[in-house]
PDB file of C-alpha atoms in Angstrom:
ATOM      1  CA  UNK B 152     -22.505 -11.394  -7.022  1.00  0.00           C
ATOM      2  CA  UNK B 153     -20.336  -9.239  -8.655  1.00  0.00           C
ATOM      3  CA  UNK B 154     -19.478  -5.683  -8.414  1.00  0.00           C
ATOM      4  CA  UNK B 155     -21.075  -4.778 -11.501  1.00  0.00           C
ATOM      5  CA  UNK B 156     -24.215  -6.056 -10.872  1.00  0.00           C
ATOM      6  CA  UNK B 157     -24.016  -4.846  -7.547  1.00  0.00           C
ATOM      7  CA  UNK B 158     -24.286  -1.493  -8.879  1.00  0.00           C
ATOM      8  CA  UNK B 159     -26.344  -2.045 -11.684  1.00  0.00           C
ATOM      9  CA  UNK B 160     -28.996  -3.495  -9.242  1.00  0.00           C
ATOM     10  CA  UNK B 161     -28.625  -0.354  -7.071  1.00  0.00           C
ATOM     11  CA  UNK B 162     -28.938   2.151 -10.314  1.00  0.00           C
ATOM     12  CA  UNK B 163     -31.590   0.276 -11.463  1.00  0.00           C
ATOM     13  CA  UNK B 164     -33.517   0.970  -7.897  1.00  0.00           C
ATOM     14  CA  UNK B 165     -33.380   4.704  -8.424  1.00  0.00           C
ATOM     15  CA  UNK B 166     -36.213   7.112  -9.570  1.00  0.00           C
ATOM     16  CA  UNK B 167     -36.193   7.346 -13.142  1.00  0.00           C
ATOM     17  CA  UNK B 168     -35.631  10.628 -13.550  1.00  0.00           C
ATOM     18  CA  UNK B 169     -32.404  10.422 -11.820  1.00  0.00           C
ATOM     19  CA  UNK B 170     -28.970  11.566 -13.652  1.00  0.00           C
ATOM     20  CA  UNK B 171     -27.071   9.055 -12.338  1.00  0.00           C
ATOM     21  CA  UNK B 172     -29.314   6.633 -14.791  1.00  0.00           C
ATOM     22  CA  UNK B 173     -27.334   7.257 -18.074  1.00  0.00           C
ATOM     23  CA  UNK B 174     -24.299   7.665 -15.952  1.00  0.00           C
ATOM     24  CA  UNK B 175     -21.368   4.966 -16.834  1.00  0.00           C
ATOM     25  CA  UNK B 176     -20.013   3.528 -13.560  1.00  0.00           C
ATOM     26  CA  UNK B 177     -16.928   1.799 -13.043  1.00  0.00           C
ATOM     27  CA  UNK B 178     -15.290   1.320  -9.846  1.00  0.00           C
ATOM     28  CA  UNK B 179     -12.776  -0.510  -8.346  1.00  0.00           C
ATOM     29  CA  UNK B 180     -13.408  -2.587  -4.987  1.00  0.00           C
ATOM     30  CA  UNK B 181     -10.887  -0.393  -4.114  1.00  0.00           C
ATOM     31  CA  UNK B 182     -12.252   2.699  -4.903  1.00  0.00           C
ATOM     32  CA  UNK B 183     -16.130   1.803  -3.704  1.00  0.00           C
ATOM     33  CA  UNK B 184     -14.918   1.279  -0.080  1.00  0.00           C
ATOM     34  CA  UNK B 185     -13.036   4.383   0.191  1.00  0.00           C
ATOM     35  CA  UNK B 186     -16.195   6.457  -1.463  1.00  0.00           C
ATOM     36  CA  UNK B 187     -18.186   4.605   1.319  1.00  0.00           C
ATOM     37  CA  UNK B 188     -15.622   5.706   4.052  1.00  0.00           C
ATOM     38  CA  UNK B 189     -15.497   9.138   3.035  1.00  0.00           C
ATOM     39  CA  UNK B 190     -18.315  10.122   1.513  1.00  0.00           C
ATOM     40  CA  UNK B 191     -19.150  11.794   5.167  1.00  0.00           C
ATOM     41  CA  UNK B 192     -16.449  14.132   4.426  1.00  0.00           C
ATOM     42  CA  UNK B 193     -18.729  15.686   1.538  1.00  0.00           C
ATOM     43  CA  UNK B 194     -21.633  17.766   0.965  1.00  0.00           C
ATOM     44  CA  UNK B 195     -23.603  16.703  -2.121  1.00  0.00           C
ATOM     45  CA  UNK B 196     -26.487  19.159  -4.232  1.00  0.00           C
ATOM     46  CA  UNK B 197     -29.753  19.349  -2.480  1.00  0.00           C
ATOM     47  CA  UNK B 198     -32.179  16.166  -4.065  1.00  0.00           C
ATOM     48  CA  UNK B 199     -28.841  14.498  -5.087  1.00  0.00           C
ATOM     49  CA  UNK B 200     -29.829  10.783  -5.368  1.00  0.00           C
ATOM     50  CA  UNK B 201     -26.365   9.930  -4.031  1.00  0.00           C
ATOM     51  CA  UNK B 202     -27.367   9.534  -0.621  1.00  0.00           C
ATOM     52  CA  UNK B 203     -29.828   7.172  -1.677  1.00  0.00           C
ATOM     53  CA  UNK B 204     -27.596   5.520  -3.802  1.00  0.00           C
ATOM     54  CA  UNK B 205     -25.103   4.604  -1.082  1.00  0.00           C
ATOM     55  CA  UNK B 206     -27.908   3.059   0.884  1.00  0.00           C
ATOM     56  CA  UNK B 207     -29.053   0.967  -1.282  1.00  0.00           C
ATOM     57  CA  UNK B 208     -24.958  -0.151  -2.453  1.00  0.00           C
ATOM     58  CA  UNK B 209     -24.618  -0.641   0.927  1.00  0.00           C
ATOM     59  CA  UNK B 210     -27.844  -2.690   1.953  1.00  0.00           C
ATOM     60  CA  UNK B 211     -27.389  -5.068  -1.317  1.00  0.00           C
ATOM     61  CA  UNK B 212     -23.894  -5.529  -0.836  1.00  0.00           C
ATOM     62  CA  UNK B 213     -24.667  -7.111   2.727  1.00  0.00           C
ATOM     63  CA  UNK B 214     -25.893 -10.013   3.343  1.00  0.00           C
ATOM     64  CA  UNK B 215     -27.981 -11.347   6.006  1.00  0.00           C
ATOM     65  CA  UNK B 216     -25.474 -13.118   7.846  1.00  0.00           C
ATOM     66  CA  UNK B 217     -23.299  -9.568   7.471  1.00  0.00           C
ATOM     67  CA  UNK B 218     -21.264 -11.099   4.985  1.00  0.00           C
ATOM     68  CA  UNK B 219     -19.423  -8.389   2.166  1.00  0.00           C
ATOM     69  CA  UNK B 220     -20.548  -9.919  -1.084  1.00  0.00           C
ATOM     70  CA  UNK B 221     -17.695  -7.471  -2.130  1.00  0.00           C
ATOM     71  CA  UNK B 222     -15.260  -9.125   0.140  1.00  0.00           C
ATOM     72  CA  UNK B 223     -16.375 -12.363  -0.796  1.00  0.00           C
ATOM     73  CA  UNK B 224     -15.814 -11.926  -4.580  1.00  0.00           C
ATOM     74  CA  UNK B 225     -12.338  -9.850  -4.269  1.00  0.00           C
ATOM     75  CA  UNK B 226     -11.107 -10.762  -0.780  1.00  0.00           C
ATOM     76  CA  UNK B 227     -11.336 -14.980  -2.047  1.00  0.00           C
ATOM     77  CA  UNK B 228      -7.933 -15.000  -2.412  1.00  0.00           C
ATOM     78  CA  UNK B 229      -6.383 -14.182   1.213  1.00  0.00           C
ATOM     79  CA  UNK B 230      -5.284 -16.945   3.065  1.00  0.00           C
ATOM     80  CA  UNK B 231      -6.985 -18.020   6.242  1.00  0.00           C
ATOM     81  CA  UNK B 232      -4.642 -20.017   8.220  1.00  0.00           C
ATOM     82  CA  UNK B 233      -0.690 -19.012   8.221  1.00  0.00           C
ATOM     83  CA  UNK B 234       1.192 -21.305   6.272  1.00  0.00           C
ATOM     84  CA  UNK B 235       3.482 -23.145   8.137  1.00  0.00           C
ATOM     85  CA  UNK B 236       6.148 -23.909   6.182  1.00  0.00           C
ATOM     86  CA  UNK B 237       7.222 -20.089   7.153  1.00  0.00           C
ATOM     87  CA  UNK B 238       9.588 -20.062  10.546  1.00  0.00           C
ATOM     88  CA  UNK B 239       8.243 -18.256  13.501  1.00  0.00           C
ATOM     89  CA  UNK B 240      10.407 -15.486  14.674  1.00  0.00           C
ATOM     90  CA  UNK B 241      12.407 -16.253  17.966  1.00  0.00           C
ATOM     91  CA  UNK B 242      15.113 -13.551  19.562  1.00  0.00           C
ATOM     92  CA  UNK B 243      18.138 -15.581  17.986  1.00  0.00           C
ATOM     93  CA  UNK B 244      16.885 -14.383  14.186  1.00  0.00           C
ATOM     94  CA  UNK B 245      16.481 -10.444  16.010  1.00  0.00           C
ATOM     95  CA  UNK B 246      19.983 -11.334  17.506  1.00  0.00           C
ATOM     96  CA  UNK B 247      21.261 -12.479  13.617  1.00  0.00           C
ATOM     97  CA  UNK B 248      19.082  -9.215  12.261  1.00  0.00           C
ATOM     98  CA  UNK B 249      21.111  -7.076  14.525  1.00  0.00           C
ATOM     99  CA  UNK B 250      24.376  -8.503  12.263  1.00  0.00           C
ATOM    100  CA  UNK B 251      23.144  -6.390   9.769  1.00  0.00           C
ATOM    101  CA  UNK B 252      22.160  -3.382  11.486  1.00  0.00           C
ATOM    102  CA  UNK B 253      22.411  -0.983  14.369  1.00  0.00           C
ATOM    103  CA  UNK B 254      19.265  -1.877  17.053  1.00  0.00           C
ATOM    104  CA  UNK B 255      18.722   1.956  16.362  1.00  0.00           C
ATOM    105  CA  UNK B 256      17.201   1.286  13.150  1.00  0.00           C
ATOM    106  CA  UNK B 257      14.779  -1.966  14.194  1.00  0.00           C
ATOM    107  CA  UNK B 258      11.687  -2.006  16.252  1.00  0.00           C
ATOM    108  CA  UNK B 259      11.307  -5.033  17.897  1.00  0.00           C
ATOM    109  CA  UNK B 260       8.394  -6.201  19.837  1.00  0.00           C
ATOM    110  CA  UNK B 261       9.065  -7.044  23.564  1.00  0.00           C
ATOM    111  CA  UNK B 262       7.744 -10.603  23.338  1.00  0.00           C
ATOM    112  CA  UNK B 263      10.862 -10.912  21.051  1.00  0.00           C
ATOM    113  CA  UNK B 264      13.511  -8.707  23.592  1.00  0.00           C
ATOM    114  CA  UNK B 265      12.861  -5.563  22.051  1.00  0.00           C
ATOM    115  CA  UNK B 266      11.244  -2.384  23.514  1.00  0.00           C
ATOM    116  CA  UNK B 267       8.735  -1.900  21.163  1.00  0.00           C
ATOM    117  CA  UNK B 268       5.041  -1.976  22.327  1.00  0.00           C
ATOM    118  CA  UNK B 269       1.704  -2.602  20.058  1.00  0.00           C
ATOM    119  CA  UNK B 270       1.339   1.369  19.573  1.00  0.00           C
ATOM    120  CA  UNK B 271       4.942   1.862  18.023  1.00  0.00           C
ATOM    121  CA  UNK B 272       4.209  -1.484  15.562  1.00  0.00           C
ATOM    122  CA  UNK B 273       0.130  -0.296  14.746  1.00  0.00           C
ATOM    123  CA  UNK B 274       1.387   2.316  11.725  1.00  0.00           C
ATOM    124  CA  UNK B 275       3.301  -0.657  10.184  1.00  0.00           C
ATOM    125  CA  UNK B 276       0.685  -3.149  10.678  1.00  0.00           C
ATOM    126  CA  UNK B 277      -2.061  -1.280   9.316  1.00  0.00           C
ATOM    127  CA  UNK B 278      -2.851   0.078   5.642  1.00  0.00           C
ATOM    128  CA  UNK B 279      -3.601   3.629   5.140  1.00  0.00           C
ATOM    129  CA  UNK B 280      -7.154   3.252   5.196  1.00  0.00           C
ATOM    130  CA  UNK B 281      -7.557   1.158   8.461  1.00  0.00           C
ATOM    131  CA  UNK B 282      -8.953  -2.131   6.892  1.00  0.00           C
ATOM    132  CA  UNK B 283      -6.325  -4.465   6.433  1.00  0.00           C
ATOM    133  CA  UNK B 284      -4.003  -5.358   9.877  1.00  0.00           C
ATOM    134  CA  UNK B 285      -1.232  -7.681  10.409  1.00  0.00           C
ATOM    135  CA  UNK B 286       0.819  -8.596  13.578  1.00  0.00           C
ATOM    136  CA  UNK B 287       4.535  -8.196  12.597  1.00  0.00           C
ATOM    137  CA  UNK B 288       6.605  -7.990  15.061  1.00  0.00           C
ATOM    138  CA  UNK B 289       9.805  -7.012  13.820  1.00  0.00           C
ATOM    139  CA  UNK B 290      10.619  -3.730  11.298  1.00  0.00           C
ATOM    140  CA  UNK B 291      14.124  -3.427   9.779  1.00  0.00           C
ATOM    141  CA  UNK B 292      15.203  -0.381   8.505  1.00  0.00           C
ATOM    142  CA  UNK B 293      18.155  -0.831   5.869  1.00  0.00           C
ATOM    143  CA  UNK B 294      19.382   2.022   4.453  1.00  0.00           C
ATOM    144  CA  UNK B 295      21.184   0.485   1.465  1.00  0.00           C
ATOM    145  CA  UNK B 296      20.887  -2.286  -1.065  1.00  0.00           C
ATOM    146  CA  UNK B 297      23.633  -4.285   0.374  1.00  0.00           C
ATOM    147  CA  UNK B 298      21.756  -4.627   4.065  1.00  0.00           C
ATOM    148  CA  UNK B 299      19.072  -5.429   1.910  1.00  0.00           C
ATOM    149  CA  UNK B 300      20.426  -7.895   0.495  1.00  0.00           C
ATOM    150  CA  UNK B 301      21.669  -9.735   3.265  1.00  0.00           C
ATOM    151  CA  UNK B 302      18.236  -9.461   5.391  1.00  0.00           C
ATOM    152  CA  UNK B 303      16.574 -11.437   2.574  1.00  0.00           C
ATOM    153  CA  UNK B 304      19.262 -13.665   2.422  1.00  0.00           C
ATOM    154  CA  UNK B 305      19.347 -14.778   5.908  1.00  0.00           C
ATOM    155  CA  UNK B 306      15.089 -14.955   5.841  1.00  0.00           C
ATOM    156  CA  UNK B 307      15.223 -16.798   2.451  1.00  0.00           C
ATOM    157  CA  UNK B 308      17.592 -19.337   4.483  1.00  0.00           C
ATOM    158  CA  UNK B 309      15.220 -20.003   7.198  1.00  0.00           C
ATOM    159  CA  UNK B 310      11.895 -19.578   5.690  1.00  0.00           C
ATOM    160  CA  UNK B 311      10.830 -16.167   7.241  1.00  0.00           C
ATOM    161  CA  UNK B 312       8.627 -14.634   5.698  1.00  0.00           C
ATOM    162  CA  UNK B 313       8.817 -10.741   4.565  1.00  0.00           C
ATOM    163  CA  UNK B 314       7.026  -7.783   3.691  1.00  0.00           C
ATOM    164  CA  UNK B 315       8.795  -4.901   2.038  1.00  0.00           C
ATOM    165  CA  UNK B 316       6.661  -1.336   2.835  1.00  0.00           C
ATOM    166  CA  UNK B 317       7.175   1.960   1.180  1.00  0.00           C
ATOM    167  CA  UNK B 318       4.928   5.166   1.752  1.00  0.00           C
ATOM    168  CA  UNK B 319       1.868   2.551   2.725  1.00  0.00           C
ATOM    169  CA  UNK B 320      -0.263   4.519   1.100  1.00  0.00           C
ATOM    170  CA  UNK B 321      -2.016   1.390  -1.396  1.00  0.00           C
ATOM    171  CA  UNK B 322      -5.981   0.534  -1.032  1.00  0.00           C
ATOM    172  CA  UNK B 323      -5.748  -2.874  -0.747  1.00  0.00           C
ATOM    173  CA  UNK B 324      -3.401  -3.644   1.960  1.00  0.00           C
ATOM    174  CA  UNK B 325      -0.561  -4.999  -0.526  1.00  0.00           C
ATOM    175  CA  UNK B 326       2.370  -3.203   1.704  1.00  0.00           C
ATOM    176  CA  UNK B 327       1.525  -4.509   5.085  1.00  0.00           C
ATOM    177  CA  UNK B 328       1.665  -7.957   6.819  1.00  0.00           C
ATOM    178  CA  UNK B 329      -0.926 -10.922   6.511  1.00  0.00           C
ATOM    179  CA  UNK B 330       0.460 -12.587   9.785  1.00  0.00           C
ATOM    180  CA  UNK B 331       3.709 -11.604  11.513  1.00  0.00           C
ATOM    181  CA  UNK B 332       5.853 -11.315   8.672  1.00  0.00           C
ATOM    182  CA  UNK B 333       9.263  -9.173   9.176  1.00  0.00           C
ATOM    183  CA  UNK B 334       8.684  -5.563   7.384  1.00  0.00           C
ATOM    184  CA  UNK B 335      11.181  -4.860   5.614  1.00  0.00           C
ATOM    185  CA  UNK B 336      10.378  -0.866   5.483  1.00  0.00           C
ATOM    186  CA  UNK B 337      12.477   1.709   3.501  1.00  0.00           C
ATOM    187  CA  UNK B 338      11.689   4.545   4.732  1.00  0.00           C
ATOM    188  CA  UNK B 339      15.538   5.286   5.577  1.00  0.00           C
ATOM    189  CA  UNK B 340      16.402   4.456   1.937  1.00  0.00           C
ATOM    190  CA  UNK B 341      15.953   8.201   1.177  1.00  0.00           C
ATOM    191  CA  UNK B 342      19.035   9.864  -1.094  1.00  0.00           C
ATOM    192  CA  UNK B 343      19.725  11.150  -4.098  1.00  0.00           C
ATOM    193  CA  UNK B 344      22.756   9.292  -5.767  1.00  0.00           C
ATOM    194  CA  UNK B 345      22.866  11.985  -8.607  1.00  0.00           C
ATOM    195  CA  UNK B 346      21.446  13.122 -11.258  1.00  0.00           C
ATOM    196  CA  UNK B 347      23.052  13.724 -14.850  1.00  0.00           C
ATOM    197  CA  UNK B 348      21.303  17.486 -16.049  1.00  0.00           C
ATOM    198  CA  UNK B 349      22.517  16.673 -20.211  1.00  0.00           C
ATOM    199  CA  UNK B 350      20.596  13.388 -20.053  1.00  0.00           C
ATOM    200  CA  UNK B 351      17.958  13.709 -17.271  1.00  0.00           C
ATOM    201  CA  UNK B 352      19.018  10.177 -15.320  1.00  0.00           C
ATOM    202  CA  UNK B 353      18.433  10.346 -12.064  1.00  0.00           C
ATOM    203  CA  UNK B 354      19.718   7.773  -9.622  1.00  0.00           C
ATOM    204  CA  UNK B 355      18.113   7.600  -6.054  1.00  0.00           C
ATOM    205  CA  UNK B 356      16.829   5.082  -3.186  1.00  0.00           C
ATOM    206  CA  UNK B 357      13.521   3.420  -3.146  1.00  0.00           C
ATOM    207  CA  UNK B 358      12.250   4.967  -0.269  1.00  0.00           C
ATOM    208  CA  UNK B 359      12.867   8.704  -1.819  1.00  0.00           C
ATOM    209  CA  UNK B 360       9.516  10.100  -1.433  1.00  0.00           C
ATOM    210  CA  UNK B 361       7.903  11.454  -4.990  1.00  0.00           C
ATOM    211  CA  UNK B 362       7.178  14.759  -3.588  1.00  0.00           C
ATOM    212  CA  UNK B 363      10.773  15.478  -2.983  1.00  0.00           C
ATOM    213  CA  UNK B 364      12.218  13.798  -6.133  1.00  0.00           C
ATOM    214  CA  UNK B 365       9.683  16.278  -8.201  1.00  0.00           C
ATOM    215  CA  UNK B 366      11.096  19.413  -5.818  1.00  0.00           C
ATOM    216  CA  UNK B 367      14.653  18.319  -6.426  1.00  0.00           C
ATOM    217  CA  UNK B 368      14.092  18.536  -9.993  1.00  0.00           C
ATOM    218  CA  UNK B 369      12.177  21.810 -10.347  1.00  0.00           C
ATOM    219  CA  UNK B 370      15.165  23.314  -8.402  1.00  0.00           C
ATOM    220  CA  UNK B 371      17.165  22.072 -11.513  1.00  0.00           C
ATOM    221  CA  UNK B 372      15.234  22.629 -14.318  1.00  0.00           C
ATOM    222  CA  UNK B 373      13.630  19.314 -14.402  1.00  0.00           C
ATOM    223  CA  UNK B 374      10.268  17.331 -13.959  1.00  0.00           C
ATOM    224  CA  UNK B 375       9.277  14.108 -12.564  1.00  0.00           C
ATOM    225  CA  UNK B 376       7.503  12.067 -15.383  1.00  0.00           C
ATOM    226  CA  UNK B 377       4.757  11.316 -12.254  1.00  0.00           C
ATOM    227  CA  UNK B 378       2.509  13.197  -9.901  1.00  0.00           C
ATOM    228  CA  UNK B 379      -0.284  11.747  -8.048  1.00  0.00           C
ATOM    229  CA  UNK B 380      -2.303  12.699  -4.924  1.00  0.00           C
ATOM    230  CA  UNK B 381      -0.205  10.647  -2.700  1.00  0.00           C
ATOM    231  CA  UNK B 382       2.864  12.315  -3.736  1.00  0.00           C
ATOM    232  CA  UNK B 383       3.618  13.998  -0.183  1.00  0.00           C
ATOM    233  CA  UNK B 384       4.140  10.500   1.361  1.00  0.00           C
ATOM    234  CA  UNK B 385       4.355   7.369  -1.320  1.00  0.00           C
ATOM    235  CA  UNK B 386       7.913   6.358  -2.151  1.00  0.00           C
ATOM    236  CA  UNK B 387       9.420   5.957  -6.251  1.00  0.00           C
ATOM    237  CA  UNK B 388       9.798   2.508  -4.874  1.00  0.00           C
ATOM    238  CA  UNK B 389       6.137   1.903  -4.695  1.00  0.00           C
ATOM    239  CA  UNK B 390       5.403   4.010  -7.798  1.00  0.00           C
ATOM    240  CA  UNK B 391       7.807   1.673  -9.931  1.00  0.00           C
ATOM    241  CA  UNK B 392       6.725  -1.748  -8.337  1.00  0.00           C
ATOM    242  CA  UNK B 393       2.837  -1.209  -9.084  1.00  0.00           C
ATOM    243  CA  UNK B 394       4.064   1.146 -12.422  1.00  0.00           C
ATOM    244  CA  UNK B 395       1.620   4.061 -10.843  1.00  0.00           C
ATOM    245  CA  UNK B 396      -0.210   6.482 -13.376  1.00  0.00           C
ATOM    246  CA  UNK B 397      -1.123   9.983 -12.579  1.00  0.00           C
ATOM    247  CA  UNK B 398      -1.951  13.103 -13.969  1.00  0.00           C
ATOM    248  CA  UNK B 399       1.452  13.060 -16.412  1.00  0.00           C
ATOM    249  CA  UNK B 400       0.875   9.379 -17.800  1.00  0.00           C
ATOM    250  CA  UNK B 401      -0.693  11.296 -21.153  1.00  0.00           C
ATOM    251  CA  UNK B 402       2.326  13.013 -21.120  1.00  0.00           C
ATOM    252  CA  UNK B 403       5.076  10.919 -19.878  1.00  0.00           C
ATOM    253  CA  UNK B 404       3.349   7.321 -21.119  1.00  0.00           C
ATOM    254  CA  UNK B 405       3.829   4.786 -18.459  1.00  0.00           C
ATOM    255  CA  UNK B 406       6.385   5.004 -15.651  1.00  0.00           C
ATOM    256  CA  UNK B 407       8.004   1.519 -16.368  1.00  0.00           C
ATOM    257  CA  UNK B 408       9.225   3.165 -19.573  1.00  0.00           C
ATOM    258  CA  UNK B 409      10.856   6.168 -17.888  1.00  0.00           C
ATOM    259  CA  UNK B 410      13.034   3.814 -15.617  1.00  0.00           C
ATOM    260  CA  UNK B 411      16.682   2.734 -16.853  1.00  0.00           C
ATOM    261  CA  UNK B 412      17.633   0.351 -14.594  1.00  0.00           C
ATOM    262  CA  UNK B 413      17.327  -1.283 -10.600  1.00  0.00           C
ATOM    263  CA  UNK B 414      19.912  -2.347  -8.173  1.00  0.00           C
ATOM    264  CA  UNK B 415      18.759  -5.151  -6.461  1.00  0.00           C
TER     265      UNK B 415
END
């Protein structure tokens, strides 16, 4: 079933009278499950029929088994079993990660040698809104393109597979693991390379977060051709790889044509 007539059906269900009948509805899976999560967090007009309407999205989109026909339809895709062409981790690929960088900026699991418990890894392994979880046990921290670089070359070489995470701040659990895949996260990849003022280039790391790109700006005259609720914690990085919107897209057009180049 899909999510259309999911919500047709429900709409359909309603009182007659109700506003919501000659509303037009479009939402994303996305979207539906966090209205679901936090519509507790809201207070709606007395006789709203959005109570009601919840129920009855919720009671249609389960099945009697507890099956998401939601999940079903979207979720199809996701892989059940790990593939195992993809090497498991052992302590000699930590020992070849720790080539590239300082054990100060890794978290490694103690099955693997490392220190690192389930609690430290959780934040990694889990999406922002607490439905998708993976079981890395390994995060690298580069703090340049070059260590980068050779982290992907060394996993390309033996088949590990990676995951590289920004802000985590998607709906649909694209920056976390699947499995145990190494996270690549670039959080440290946070500086300002410059900024020409005649032109407006500005050169910085992936894992700058918007927030502080838009403040560095205003400080010199300039704007950020994107703002977005999750400014205070998603990273350009992010923004560029899914070409995020916002409230300046009208404005600015799309965010793919505001960027002059990557280093990769």
């Amino acid at each position: 079933m899909s999510l259309q007539h999911t919500l047709s059906r429900a709409l359909k269900a309603l009182p007659r009278h109700s506003a919501l009948k000659s509303a037009s509805v479009c939402l994303t899976p996305a979207l539906l499950r966090f209205s679901q999560i936090r519509s507790a967090s809201y207070s709606t007009p007395a006789g709203s029929k959005l109570p009601v309407l919840r129920q009855r999205l919720s009671a249609l989109n389960t099945t009697k088994s507890g099956n998401s026909f939601i999940n079903k339809r979207y979720m199809a895709h996701a892989a059940k079993t790990r593939d195992p062409k993809f090497k498991q981790l052992t302590a000699a690929d930590v020992g070849k990660f720790e080539e590239f960088l300082p054990k100060s900026r890794m978290l490694v699991s103690q099955e693997l040698g490392g220190s690192a418990d389930a609690k430290d890894l959780e934040g990694f392994n889990t999406d922002w809104i607490d439905k998708y979880k993976g079981k890395s046990q390994v995060v690298l921290f580069p703090i340049n393109a070059q260590e980068v670089s050779q982290i992907l070359k060394y996993c390309n070489s033996e088949k590990i597979a990676v995951v590289p995470q920004g802000g985590n701040t998607d709906l649909v659990g694209a920056s976390v693991p699947v499995f145990d895949e190494v996270i690549i996260s670039l959080q440290k990849m946070n500086k300002v390379r410059s900024l020409d003022q005649d032109s407006g280039a500005l050169v910085c790391d992936a894992g700058c977060v918007l927030e502080v790109l838009d403040n560095y700006l205003a400080d010199h005259g300039l704007t950020m051709p994107l703002d977005l609720g999750a400014k205070g914690s998603c990273h350009i990085g992010g923004n560029v790889s899914t070409n995020a919107g916002g409230i300046r897209y009208l404005k600015y057009g799309s965010l793919h044509g505001s960027v002059l180049g990557l280093e990769a």
